[in-house]
């Protein structure tokens, strides 16, 4: 009970100094720290954890406090978090939407409150929302890089390749689009032909990717390569290739650069990955907030390029065993 | 002395916990707020006058935030009244302020002061004026004096809390009925998702999508709630007819409902619904109270009357207290139980409609873990899981306790993982307190 009295006392004392003159002028606007509210899809996935951590670090470098919360893939929870950000009057809101469609009324609420909204990794392309800028991986460019790696590894012989897709995700559609364009351009240029003979749904997951790769191998026994749109489905494809005892015949290109994927590259199980840079996303979104606050005009989207990561990179990577 | 204290604590139980939480969050969210109103405008104009003189060139800047509305006009009026010259008025984003600064600087006018609101004052565009706009001289930035007030206690936030908990509180009414009757309903979270999917699916496929009429939307909502009620009736039937434990029946219903919701929605969210559909979840017609909150209050009054004034309420307590005795006394035990499960499922359906309205879309992923929050609200509110004990108002307080903890932790920057731990501990603490009261 004693503690309660203390709390009440503290409360009353804290109210006291507020009752003085209406105005002075604290000319120093740099004194007060701004606040950035960040609600990410999840923090269980290391990818988003890295984004969150880098937002926090970069924010404190730029004189902001960042409040990073996980929406746990629950759009209603994300909505509540944004409402709380609005009450706190944060200076900017960063979202990676749990659902790019259901997020619309939530972003509209932030718009109505006059708080600038930024997205990171997962864009929202719907009409009727005002987003300052959307920061995401250049998936299209990444797909192109994957195709270059495929052409490079197949060499003069060329051959048949299969794509393990995940069509629900806009990001994966862009990856495959980039991949196809470079392959087509290469084929048009003469020389060795790289032929995309199958495009199967891999669910972005190991088990479904495994089945898809198995089916592709059944249909095309002379398959020479797989492009899988992320690391789990690449690893699933690898398992299918091993089971069919075709590890020497079929090469695999993945995407993402998750720790497990990088490890597989180091062990030679995956040839290469266009890797994403969640660190960059975290840093860039804070820089975008600062630039917006400075009054600069920002592009509607800022794409972070991927980089091809091969065995040589993995061997130099201190983070791998 | 100690005993009186303990008794006072025990008698008020959970309400006391709620008040203490509110007090605690009021203290810790105490922060600077920007003032609005004529007094603030006059104050700012006065400060500009004192600091920069009568002939000062002044730029007035306000952000897009609703609390900033009226500031620019108010300050301008005050300054004009004093015969001072206003070089420009900006209302918008940092970019607009930069444009105005560029304009003033290119016109070669002397800028002595920038009067801005607290939120506009935080913009970085003003932080390096000297180096960014050397032509402007060294204007001073003048902000209204802020005053202290807890973020938690802002009217906006209190409404926010009520709105956030409305869905769970509505579902908790049904759960209270079921728990008082001695059962449990694990299916409510999934039924919420099913209802949200159903209502948006009906609107999209049968009521005309984005062009649906009010009648069509009403029909879709009623159908969704009705189907959930049927699911509840099915659970109730299995429980009363075959004496299968409610835990098992509703666990199965939870899986079935979730599966159907995912199937209907094809794993996507259904969003082709009219803008007017958000009226229920986001509108605020009655004295600025959100409609969902008004609905919640109405349902609680209704439920309170049911439990305290009507026969069905007494029956529920009797059945939950001792169903054998109730049966021998000639009470319609099966009907009472059916009533409880149908109510619970229908209210979950209503919760789903409200949530679909709040988010203007329906998805099978909604309502994940909600059954646990709903049960927690009921138990924290003083109902006993062994049946026969519980009050509607207790449940409402329980729901608010959970909402206040969640909101308070978001306002005080508590990390997501820690939030779960704290919530769990507080729920345990509240129930311990309740146990304590019971033993007295």
mmCIF file with all atom_site columns, C-alpha atoms in Angstrom, chain B residues 139-339:
data_model
loop_
_atom_site.group_PDB
_atom_site.id
_atom_site.type_symbol
_atom_site.label_atom_id
_atom_site.label_alt_id
_atom_site.label_comp_id
_atom_site.label_asym_id
_atom_site.label_entity_id
_atom_site.label_seq_id
_atom_site.pdbx_PDB_ins_code
_atom_site.Cartn_x
_atom_site.Cartn_y
_atom_site.Cartn_z
_atom_site.occupancy
_atom_site.B_iso_or_equiv
_atom_site.pdbx_formal_charge
_atom_site.auth_seq_id
_atom_site.auth_comp_id
_atom_site.auth_asym_id
_atom_site.auth_atom_id
_atom_site.pdbx_PDB_model_num
ATOM 1   C CA . UNK B 1 139 ? 15.501  33.173  -37.474 1.00 0.00 ? 139 UNK B CA 1
ATOM 2   C CA . UNK B 1 140 ? 14.424  31.925  -34.075 1.00 0.00 ? 140 UNK B CA 1
ATOM 3   C CA . UNK B 1 141 ? 11.984  29.057  -33.778 1.00 0.00 ? 141 UNK B CA 1
ATOM 4   C CA . UNK B 1 142 ? 9.108   29.707  -31.431 1.00 0.00 ? 142 UNK B CA 1
ATOM 5   C CA . UNK B 1 143 ? 6.916   26.922  -30.143 1.00 0.00 ? 143 UNK B CA 1
ATOM 6   C CA . UNK B 1 144 ? 3.912   27.043  -27.869 1.00 0.00 ? 144 UNK B CA 1
ATOM 7   C CA . UNK B 1 145 ? 4.772   26.191  -24.302 1.00 0.00 ? 145 UNK B CA 1
ATOM 8   C CA . UNK B 1 146 ? 3.943   22.574  -23.831 1.00 0.00 ? 146 UNK B CA 1
ATOM 9   C CA . UNK B 1 147 ? 2.069   21.336  -20.822 1.00 0.00 ? 147 UNK B CA 1
ATOM 10  C CA . UNK B 1 148 ? 2.281   18.019  -19.061 1.00 0.00 ? 148 UNK B CA 1
ATOM 11  C CA . UNK B 1 149 ? -0.423  15.406  -19.299 1.00 0.00 ? 149 UNK B CA 1
ATOM 12  C CA . UNK B 1 150 ? -0.254  11.616  -19.444 1.00 0.00 ? 150 UNK B CA 1
ATOM 13  C CA . UNK B 1 151 ? -0.606  10.207  -22.940 1.00 0.00 ? 151 UNK B CA 1
ATOM 14  C CA . UNK B 1 152 ? -2.559  7.417   -21.348 1.00 0.00 ? 152 UNK B CA 1
ATOM 15  C CA . UNK B 1 153 ? -5.232  9.744   -19.981 1.00 0.00 ? 153 UNK B CA 1
ATOM 16  C CA . UNK B 1 154 ? -5.895  11.603  -23.202 1.00 0.00 ? 154 UNK B CA 1
ATOM 17  C CA . UNK B 1 155 ? -9.538  11.270  -24.191 1.00 0.00 ? 155 UNK B CA 1
ATOM 18  C CA . UNK B 1 156 ? -8.322  10.062  -27.567 1.00 0.00 ? 156 UNK B CA 1
ATOM 19  C CA . UNK B 1 157 ? -6.425  7.204   -25.959 1.00 0.00 ? 157 UNK B CA 1
ATOM 20  C CA . UNK B 1 158 ? -9.223  6.177   -23.608 1.00 0.00 ? 158 UNK B CA 1
ATOM 21  C CA . UNK B 1 159 ? -11.530 5.873   -26.610 1.00 0.00 ? 159 UNK B CA 1
ATOM 22  C CA . UNK B 1 160 ? -8.739  4.048   -28.366 1.00 0.00 ? 160 UNK B CA 1
ATOM 23  C CA . UNK B 1 161 ? -8.574  1.474   -25.559 1.00 0.00 ? 161 UNK B CA 1
ATOM 24  C CA . UNK B 1 162 ? -12.334 0.939   -25.601 1.00 0.00 ? 162 UNK B CA 1
ATOM 25  C CA . UNK B 1 163 ? -12.283 0.532   -29.344 1.00 0.00 ? 163 UNK B CA 1
ATOM 26  C CA . UNK B 1 164 ? -9.395  -1.918  -29.200 1.00 0.00 ? 164 UNK B CA 1
ATOM 27  C CA . UNK B 1 165 ? -11.101 -4.135  -26.661 1.00 0.00 ? 165 UNK B CA 1
ATOM 28  C CA . UNK B 1 166 ? -14.653 -3.895  -28.035 1.00 0.00 ? 166 UNK B CA 1
ATOM 29  C CA . UNK B 1 167 ? -14.405 -7.103  -30.062 1.00 0.00 ? 167 UNK B CA 1
ATOM 30  C CA . UNK B 1 168 ? -12.905 -9.149  -27.235 1.00 0.00 ? 168 UNK B CA 1
ATOM 31  C CA . UNK B 1 169 ? -15.336 -7.653  -24.716 1.00 0.00 ? 169 UNK B CA 1
ATOM 32  C CA . UNK B 1 170 ? -18.328 -8.535  -26.915 1.00 0.00 ? 170 UNK B CA 1
ATOM 33  C CA . UNK B 1 171 ? -17.087 -12.100 -27.269 1.00 0.00 ? 171 UNK B CA 1
ATOM 34  C CA . UNK B 1 172 ? -16.454 -12.242 -23.532 1.00 0.00 ? 172 UNK B CA 1
ATOM 35  C CA . UNK B 1 173 ? -20.182 -11.786 -22.864 1.00 0.00 ? 173 UNK B CA 1
ATOM 36  C CA . UNK B 1 174 ? -20.889 -15.118 -24.503 1.00 0.00 ? 174 UNK B CA 1
ATOM 37  C CA . UNK B 1 175 ? -17.884 -16.705 -22.851 1.00 0.00 ? 175 UNK B CA 1
ATOM 38  C CA . UNK B 1 176 ? -19.147 -15.510 -19.450 1.00 0.00 ? 176 UNK B CA 1
ATOM 39  C CA . UNK B 1 177 ? -22.460 -17.267 -20.069 1.00 0.00 ? 177 UNK B CA 1
ATOM 40  C CA . UNK B 1 178 ? -20.655 -20.466 -21.036 1.00 0.00 ? 178 UNK B CA 1
ATOM 41  C CA . UNK B 1 179 ? -18.199 -20.337 -18.141 1.00 0.00 ? 179 UNK B CA 1
ATOM 42  C CA . UNK B 1 180 ? -20.943 -19.586 -15.606 1.00 0.00 ? 180 UNK B CA 1
ATOM 43  C CA . UNK B 1 181 ? -22.802 -22.598 -16.956 1.00 0.00 ? 181 UNK B CA 1
ATOM 44  C CA . UNK B 1 182 ? -19.741 -24.662 -16.109 1.00 0.00 ? 182 UNK B CA 1
ATOM 45  C CA . UNK B 1 183 ? -18.386 -25.091 -19.639 1.00 0.00 ? 183 UNK B CA 1
ATOM 46  C CA . UNK B 1 184 ? -15.771 -23.547 -21.899 1.00 0.00 ? 184 UNK B CA 1
ATOM 47  C CA . UNK B 1 185 ? -15.830 -22.425 -25.530 1.00 0.00 ? 185 UNK B CA 1
ATOM 48  C CA . UNK B 1 186 ? -12.529 -22.657 -27.367 1.00 0.00 ? 186 UNK B CA 1
ATOM 49  C CA . UNK B 1 187 ? -14.060 -22.059 -30.786 1.00 0.00 ? 187 UNK B CA 1
ATOM 50  C CA . UNK B 1 188 ? -14.720 -18.319 -30.485 1.00 0.00 ? 188 UNK B CA 1
ATOM 51  C CA . UNK B 1 189 ? -11.469 -17.157 -32.094 1.00 0.00 ? 189 UNK B CA 1
ATOM 52  C CA . UNK B 1 190 ? -11.995 -19.337 -35.140 1.00 0.00 ? 190 UNK B CA 1
ATOM 53  C CA . UNK B 1 191 ? -15.679 -18.441 -35.340 1.00 0.00 ? 191 UNK B CA 1
ATOM 54  C CA . UNK B 1 192 ? -14.644 -14.795 -35.374 1.00 0.00 ? 192 UNK B CA 1
ATOM 55  C CA . UNK B 1 193 ? -12.401 -15.502 -38.359 1.00 0.00 ? 193 UNK B CA 1
ATOM 56  C CA . UNK B 1 194 ? -15.143 -17.547 -40.033 1.00 0.00 ? 194 UNK B CA 1
ATOM 57  C CA . UNK B 1 195 ? -17.668 -14.782 -39.534 1.00 0.00 ? 195 UNK B CA 1
ATOM 58  C CA . UNK B 1 196 ? -15.285 -12.109 -40.846 1.00 0.00 ? 196 UNK B CA 1
ATOM 59  C CA . UNK B 1 197 ? -14.606 -14.216 -43.929 1.00 0.00 ? 197 UNK B CA 1
ATOM 60  C CA . UNK B 1 198 ? -18.294 -15.050 -44.391 1.00 0.00 ? 198 UNK B CA 1
ATOM 61  C CA . UNK B 1 199 ? -19.509 -11.485 -44.158 1.00 0.00 ? 199 UNK B CA 1
ATOM 62  C CA . UNK B 1 200 ? -16.915 -10.174 -46.612 1.00 0.00 ? 200 UNK B CA 1
ATOM 63  C CA . UNK B 1 201 ? -17.449 -13.171 -48.890 1.00 0.00 ? 201 UNK B CA 1
ATOM 64  C CA . UNK B 1 202 ? -21.226 -12.661 -48.928 1.00 0.00 ? 202 UNK B CA 1
ATOM 65  C CA . UNK B 1 203 ? -20.757 -8.989  -49.675 1.00 0.00 ? 203 UNK B CA 1
ATOM 66  C CA . UNK B 1 204 ? -18.237 -9.661  -52.429 1.00 0.00 ? 204 UNK B CA 1
ATOM 67  C CA . UNK B 1 205 ? -20.013 -12.533 -54.153 1.00 0.00 ? 205 UNK B CA 1
ATOM 68  C CA . UNK B 1 206 ? -23.692 -12.001 -53.457 1.00 0.00 ? 206 UNK B CA 1
ATOM 69  C CA . UNK B 1 207 ? -24.371 -8.435  -52.372 1.00 0.00 ? 207 UNK B CA 1
ATOM 70  C CA . UNK B 1 208 ? -22.577 -6.678  -55.203 1.00 0.00 ? 208 UNK B CA 1
ATOM 71  C CA . UNK B 1 209 ? -19.017 -6.211  -53.926 1.00 0.00 ? 209 UNK B CA 1
ATOM 72  C CA . UNK B 1 210 ? -17.941 -2.595  -53.567 1.00 0.00 ? 210 UNK B CA 1
ATOM 73  C CA . UNK B 1 211 ? -21.361 -1.446  -54.746 1.00 0.00 ? 211 UNK B CA 1
ATOM 74  C CA . UNK B 1 212 ? -23.276 -3.365  -52.107 1.00 0.00 ? 212 UNK B CA 1
ATOM 75  C CA . UNK B 1 213 ? -26.269 -1.616  -50.580 1.00 0.00 ? 213 UNK B CA 1
ATOM 76  C CA . UNK B 1 214 ? -26.824 -1.125  -46.872 1.00 0.00 ? 214 UNK B CA 1
ATOM 77  C CA . UNK B 1 215 ? -29.475 -3.783  -47.034 1.00 0.00 ? 215 UNK B CA 1
ATOM 78  C CA . UNK B 1 216 ? -27.057 -6.192  -48.687 1.00 0.00 ? 216 UNK B CA 1
ATOM 79  C CA . UNK B 1 217 ? -24.395 -5.571  -46.043 1.00 0.00 ? 217 UNK B CA 1
ATOM 80  C CA . UNK B 1 218 ? -26.916 -6.012  -43.259 1.00 0.00 ? 218 UNK B CA 1
ATOM 81  C CA . UNK B 1 219 ? -28.076 -9.249  -44.817 1.00 0.00 ? 219 UNK B CA 1
ATOM 82  C CA . UNK B 1 220 ? -24.492 -10.485 -45.123 1.00 0.00 ? 220 UNK B CA 1
ATOM 83  C CA . UNK B 1 221 ? -23.767 -9.617  -41.499 1.00 0.00 ? 221 UNK B CA 1
ATOM 84  C CA . UNK B 1 222 ? -26.880 -11.339 -40.215 1.00 0.00 ? 222 UNK B CA 1
ATOM 85  C CA . UNK B 1 223 ? -26.162 -14.413 -42.302 1.00 0.00 ? 223 UNK B CA 1
ATOM 86  C CA . UNK B 1 224 ? -22.593 -14.589 -40.978 1.00 0.00 ? 224 UNK B CA 1
ATOM 87  C CA . UNK B 1 225 ? -23.756 -14.266 -37.386 1.00 0.00 ? 225 UNK B CA 1
ATOM 88  C CA . UNK B 1 226 ? -26.517 -16.788 -38.004 1.00 0.00 ? 226 UNK B CA 1
ATOM 89  C CA . UNK B 1 227 ? -24.111 -19.364 -39.419 1.00 0.00 ? 227 UNK B CA 1
ATOM 90  C CA . UNK B 1 228 ? -21.869 -18.933 -36.383 1.00 0.00 ? 228 UNK B CA 1
ATOM 91  C CA . UNK B 1 229 ? -24.961 -19.394 -34.207 1.00 0.00 ? 229 UNK B CA 1
ATOM 92  C CA . UNK B 1 230 ? -25.682 -22.648 -36.030 1.00 0.00 ? 230 UNK B CA 1
ATOM 93  C CA . UNK B 1 231 ? -22.118 -23.773 -35.334 1.00 0.00 ? 231 UNK B CA 1
ATOM 94  C CA . UNK B 1 232 ? -22.699 -22.939 -31.667 1.00 0.00 ? 232 UNK B CA 1
ATOM 95  C CA . UNK B 1 233 ? -25.960 -24.875 -31.702 1.00 0.00 ? 233 UNK B CA 1
ATOM 96  C CA . UNK B 1 234 ? -24.109 -27.844 -33.131 1.00 0.00 ? 234 UNK B CA 1
ATOM 97  C CA . UNK B 1 235 ? -21.503 -27.686 -30.355 1.00 0.00 ? 235 UNK B CA 1
ATOM 98  C CA . UNK B 1 236 ? -24.253 -27.294 -27.775 1.00 0.00 ? 236 UNK B CA 1
ATOM 99  C CA . UNK B 1 237 ? -26.108 -30.259 -29.242 1.00 0.00 ? 237 UNK B CA 1
ATOM 100 C CA . UNK B 1 238 ? -23.061 -32.526 -29.000 1.00 0.00 ? 238 UNK B CA 1
ATOM 101 C CA . UNK B 1 239 ? -22.390 -31.371 -25.452 1.00 0.00 ? 239 UNK B CA 1
ATOM 102 C CA . UNK B 1 240 ? -25.944 -31.833 -24.176 1.00 0.00 ? 240 UNK B CA 1
ATOM 103 C CA . UNK B 1 241 ? -26.997 -34.862 -26.217 1.00 0.00 ? 241 UNK B CA 1
ATOM 104 C CA . UNK B 1 242 ? -23.849 -36.976 -26.009 1.00 0.00 ? 242 UNK B CA 1
ATOM 105 C CA . UNK B 1 243 ? -22.303 -35.506 -22.867 1.00 0.00 ? 243 UNK B CA 1
ATOM 106 C CA . UNK B 1 244 ? -18.980 -34.934 -24.623 1.00 0.00 ? 244 UNK B CA 1
ATOM 107 C CA . UNK B 1 245 ? -16.816 -32.514 -22.604 1.00 0.00 ? 245 UNK B CA 1
ATOM 108 C CA . UNK B 1 246 ? -17.195 -28.933 -23.914 1.00 0.00 ? 246 UNK B CA 1
ATOM 109 C CA . UNK B 1 247 ? -13.420 -28.636 -24.094 1.00 0.00 ? 247 UNK B CA 1
ATOM 110 C CA . UNK B 1 248 ? -13.254 -31.396 -26.722 1.00 0.00 ? 248 UNK B CA 1
ATOM 111 C CA . UNK B 1 249 ? -16.314 -30.326 -28.704 1.00 0.00 ? 249 UNK B CA 1
ATOM 112 C CA . UNK B 1 250 ? -15.307 -26.704 -28.960 1.00 0.00 ? 250 UNK B CA 1
ATOM 113 C CA . UNK B 1 251 ? -11.689 -27.611 -29.665 1.00 0.00 ? 251 UNK B CA 1
ATOM 114 C CA . UNK B 1 252 ? -12.932 -29.605 -32.644 1.00 0.00 ? 252 UNK B CA 1
ATOM 115 C CA . UNK B 1 253 ? -15.209 -26.729 -33.661 1.00 0.00 ? 253 UNK B CA 1
ATOM 116 C CA . UNK B 1 254 ? -12.231 -24.389 -33.454 1.00 0.00 ? 254 UNK B CA 1
ATOM 117 C CA . UNK B 1 255 ? -10.356 -26.494 -36.028 1.00 0.00 ? 255 UNK B CA 1
ATOM 118 C CA . UNK B 1 256 ? -13.396 -26.983 -38.259 1.00 0.00 ? 256 UNK B CA 1
ATOM 119 C CA . UNK B 1 257 ? -14.338 -23.291 -38.284 1.00 0.00 ? 257 UNK B CA 1
ATOM 120 C CA . UNK B 1 258 ? -10.773 -22.201 -38.953 1.00 0.00 ? 258 UNK B CA 1
ATOM 121 C CA . UNK B 1 259 ? -10.433 -24.723 -41.762 1.00 0.00 ? 259 UNK B CA 1
ATOM 122 C CA . UNK B 1 260 ? -13.657 -23.597 -43.401 1.00 0.00 ? 260 UNK B CA 1
ATOM 123 C CA . UNK B 1 261 ? -12.620 -19.961 -43.078 1.00 0.00 ? 261 UNK B CA 1
ATOM 124 C CA . UNK B 1 262 ? -9.286  -20.648 -44.788 1.00 0.00 ? 262 UNK B CA 1
ATOM 125 C CA . UNK B 1 263 ? -11.006 -22.649 -47.508 1.00 0.00 ? 263 UNK B CA 1
ATOM 126 C CA . UNK B 1 264 ? -13.599 -19.969 -48.231 1.00 0.00 ? 264 UNK B CA 1
ATOM 127 C CA . UNK B 1 265 ? -11.030 -17.186 -48.268 1.00 0.00 ? 265 UNK B CA 1
ATOM 128 C CA . UNK B 1 266 ? -8.547  -19.332 -50.226 1.00 0.00 ? 266 UNK B CA 1
ATOM 129 C CA . UNK B 1 267 ? -5.865  -18.169 -47.853 1.00 0.00 ? 267 UNK B CA 1
ATOM 130 C CA . UNK B 1 268 ? -6.213  -14.560 -49.011 1.00 0.00 ? 268 UNK B CA 1
ATOM 131 C CA . UNK B 1 269 ? -8.012  -11.629 -47.515 1.00 0.00 ? 269 UNK B CA 1
ATOM 132 C CA . UNK B 1 270 ? -11.339 -10.607 -49.039 1.00 0.00 ? 270 UNK B CA 1
ATOM 133 C CA . UNK B 1 271 ? -11.423 -6.859  -49.401 1.00 0.00 ? 271 UNK B CA 1
ATOM 134 C CA . UNK B 1 272 ? -13.880 -6.074  -52.182 1.00 0.00 ? 272 UNK B CA 1
ATOM 135 C CA . UNK B 1 273 ? -16.377 -4.431  -49.867 1.00 0.00 ? 273 UNK B CA 1
ATOM 136 C CA . UNK B 1 274 ? -17.878 -0.922  -49.869 1.00 0.00 ? 274 UNK B CA 1
ATOM 137 C CA . UNK B 1 275 ? -16.269 1.916   -47.939 1.00 0.00 ? 275 UNK B CA 1
ATOM 138 C CA . UNK B 1 276 ? -19.481 2.415   -46.019 1.00 0.00 ? 276 UNK B CA 1
ATOM 139 C CA . UNK B 1 277 ? -19.047 -0.995  -44.420 1.00 0.00 ? 277 UNK B CA 1
ATOM 140 C CA . UNK B 1 278 ? -16.543 0.497   -41.970 1.00 0.00 ? 278 UNK B CA 1
ATOM 141 C CA . UNK B 1 279 ? -19.338 2.430   -40.268 1.00 0.00 ? 279 UNK B CA 1
ATOM 142 C CA . UNK B 1 280 ? -19.737 -0.188  -37.527 1.00 0.00 ? 280 UNK B CA 1
ATOM 143 C CA . UNK B 1 281 ? -16.076 -0.605  -36.715 1.00 0.00 ? 281 UNK B CA 1
ATOM 144 C CA . UNK B 1 282 ? -14.709 2.873   -37.305 1.00 0.00 ? 282 UNK B CA 1
ATOM 145 C CA . UNK B 1 283 ? -17.614 5.256   -37.209 1.00 0.00 ? 283 UNK B CA 1
ATOM 146 C CA . UNK B 1 284 ? -18.353 7.368   -34.129 1.00 0.00 ? 284 UNK B CA 1
ATOM 147 C CA . UNK B 1 285 ? -21.816 8.815   -34.225 1.00 0.00 ? 285 UNK B CA 1
ATOM 148 C CA . UNK B 1 286 ? -23.015 9.042   -30.639 1.00 0.00 ? 286 UNK B CA 1
ATOM 149 C CA . UNK B 1 287 ? -21.141 11.743  -28.705 1.00 0.00 ? 287 UNK B CA 1
ATOM 150 C CA . UNK B 1 288 ? -17.863 10.847  -30.425 1.00 0.00 ? 288 UNK B CA 1
ATOM 151 C CA . UNK B 1 289 ? -18.072 7.330   -28.987 1.00 0.00 ? 289 UNK B CA 1
ATOM 152 C CA . UNK B 1 290 ? -16.993 4.711   -31.527 1.00 0.00 ? 290 UNK B CA 1
ATOM 153 C CA . UNK B 1 291 ? -19.975 2.702   -32.741 1.00 0.00 ? 291 UNK B CA 1
ATOM 154 C CA . UNK B 1 292 ? -18.327 -0.563  -31.745 1.00 0.00 ? 292 UNK B CA 1
ATOM 155 C CA . UNK B 1 293 ? -18.022 0.749   -28.180 1.00 0.00 ? 293 UNK B CA 1
ATOM 156 C CA . UNK B 1 294 ? -21.664 1.829   -28.133 1.00 0.00 ? 294 UNK B CA 1
ATOM 157 C CA . UNK B 1 295 ? -22.613 -1.646  -29.322 1.00 0.00 ? 295 UNK B CA 1
ATOM 158 C CA . UNK B 1 296 ? -20.444 -3.179  -26.614 1.00 0.00 ? 296 UNK B CA 1
ATOM 159 C CA . UNK B 1 297 ? -22.017 -1.045  -23.858 1.00 0.00 ? 297 UNK B CA 1
ATOM 160 C CA . UNK B 1 298 ? -25.507 -1.836  -25.124 1.00 0.00 ? 298 UNK B CA 1
ATOM 161 C CA . UNK B 1 299 ? -24.770 -5.574  -25.111 1.00 0.00 ? 299 UNK B CA 1
ATOM 162 C CA . UNK B 1 300 ? -23.312 -5.422  -21.604 1.00 0.00 ? 300 UNK B CA 1
ATOM 163 C CA . UNK B 1 301 ? -26.393 -3.655  -20.263 1.00 0.00 ? 301 UNK B CA 1
ATOM 164 C CA . UNK B 1 302 ? -28.527 -6.287  -21.944 1.00 0.00 ? 302 UNK B CA 1
ATOM 165 C CA . UNK B 1 303 ? -26.408 -9.121  -20.564 1.00 0.00 ? 303 UNK B CA 1
ATOM 166 C CA . UNK B 1 304 ? -26.395 -7.601  -17.104 1.00 0.00 ? 304 UNK B CA 1
ATOM 167 C CA . UNK B 1 305 ? -30.183 -7.457  -17.107 1.00 0.00 ? 305 UNK B CA 1
ATOM 168 C CA . UNK B 1 306 ? -30.316 -11.025 -18.384 1.00 0.00 ? 306 UNK B CA 1
ATOM 169 C CA . UNK B 1 307 ? -28.075 -12.312 -15.622 1.00 0.00 ? 307 UNK B CA 1
ATOM 170 C CA . UNK B 1 308 ? -29.573 -10.351 -12.740 1.00 0.00 ? 308 UNK B CA 1
ATOM 171 C CA . UNK B 1 309 ? -33.235 -9.860  -13.632 1.00 0.00 ? 309 UNK B CA 1
ATOM 172 C CA . UNK B 1 310 ? -34.296 -12.721 -15.836 1.00 0.00 ? 310 UNK B CA 1
ATOM 173 C CA . UNK B 1 311 ? -35.045 -16.376 -15.317 1.00 0.00 ? 311 UNK B CA 1
ATOM 174 C CA . UNK B 1 312 ? -32.441 -17.535 -17.821 1.00 0.00 ? 312 UNK B CA 1
ATOM 175 C CA . UNK B 1 313 ? -29.749 -15.800 -15.790 1.00 0.00 ? 313 UNK B CA 1
ATOM 176 C CA . UNK B 1 314 ? -30.733 -17.563 -12.586 1.00 0.00 ? 314 UNK B CA 1
ATOM 177 C CA . UNK B 1 315 ? -30.892 -20.883 -14.449 1.00 0.00 ? 315 UNK B CA 1
ATOM 178 C CA . UNK B 1 316 ? -27.371 -20.395 -15.781 1.00 0.00 ? 316 UNK B CA 1
ATOM 179 C CA . UNK B 1 317 ? -25.985 -19.886 -12.273 1.00 0.00 ? 317 UNK B CA 1
ATOM 180 C CA . UNK B 1 318 ? -27.963 -22.868 -11.029 1.00 0.00 ? 318 UNK B CA 1
ATOM 181 C CA . UNK B 1 319 ? -26.801 -25.176 -13.826 1.00 0.00 ? 319 UNK B CA 1
ATOM 182 C CA . UNK B 1 320 ? -23.199 -24.061 -13.432 1.00 0.00 ? 320 UNK B CA 1
ATOM 183 C CA . UNK B 1 321 ? -23.304 -24.384 -9.668  1.00 0.00 ? 321 UNK B CA 1
ATOM 184 C CA . UNK B 1 322 ? -24.685 -27.919 -9.638  1.00 0.00 ? 322 UNK B CA 1
ATOM 185 C CA . UNK B 1 323 ? -26.264 -29.324 -12.773 1.00 0.00 ? 323 UNK B CA 1
ATOM 186 C CA . UNK B 1 324 ? -27.548 -32.426 -11.051 1.00 0.00 ? 324 UNK B CA 1
ATOM 187 C CA . UNK B 1 325 ? -29.425 -30.357 -8.466  1.00 0.00 ? 325 UNK B CA 1
ATOM 188 C CA . UNK B 1 326 ? -30.673 -28.114 -11.262 1.00 0.00 ? 326 UNK B CA 1
ATOM 189 C CA . UNK B 1 327 ? -31.946 -31.096 -13.229 1.00 0.00 ? 327 UNK B CA 1
ATOM 190 C CA . UNK B 1 328 ? -33.720 -32.585 -10.205 1.00 0.00 ? 328 UNK B CA 1
ATOM 191 C CA . UNK B 1 329 ? -35.275 -29.201 -9.482  1.00 0.00 ? 329 UNK B CA 1
ATOM 192 C CA . UNK B 1 330 ? -36.825 -29.406 -12.919 1.00 0.00 ? 330 UNK B CA 1
ATOM 193 C CA . UNK B 1 331 ? -34.746 -26.781 -14.669 1.00 0.00 ? 331 UNK B CA 1
ATOM 194 C CA . UNK B 1 332 ? -34.406 -27.166 -18.459 1.00 0.00 ? 332 UNK B CA 1
ATOM 195 C CA . UNK B 1 333 ? -30.668 -27.869 -18.178 1.00 0.00 ? 333 UNK B CA 1
ATOM 196 C CA . UNK B 1 334 ? -30.164 -28.762 -21.831 1.00 0.00 ? 334 UNK B CA 1
ATOM 197 C CA . UNK B 1 335 ? -31.966 -25.696 -23.059 1.00 0.00 ? 335 UNK B CA 1
ATOM 198 C CA . UNK B 1 336 ? -29.938 -23.499 -20.758 1.00 0.00 ? 336 UNK B CA 1
ATOM 199 C CA . UNK B 1 337 ? -26.682 -24.983 -22.048 1.00 0.00 ? 337 UNK B CA 1
ATOM 200 C CA . UNK B 1 338 ? -27.818 -24.670 -25.648 1.00 0.00 ? 338 UNK B CA 1
ATOM 201 C CA . UNK B 1 339 ? -28.615 -21.030 -24.989 1.00 0.00 ? 339 UNK B CA 1
#
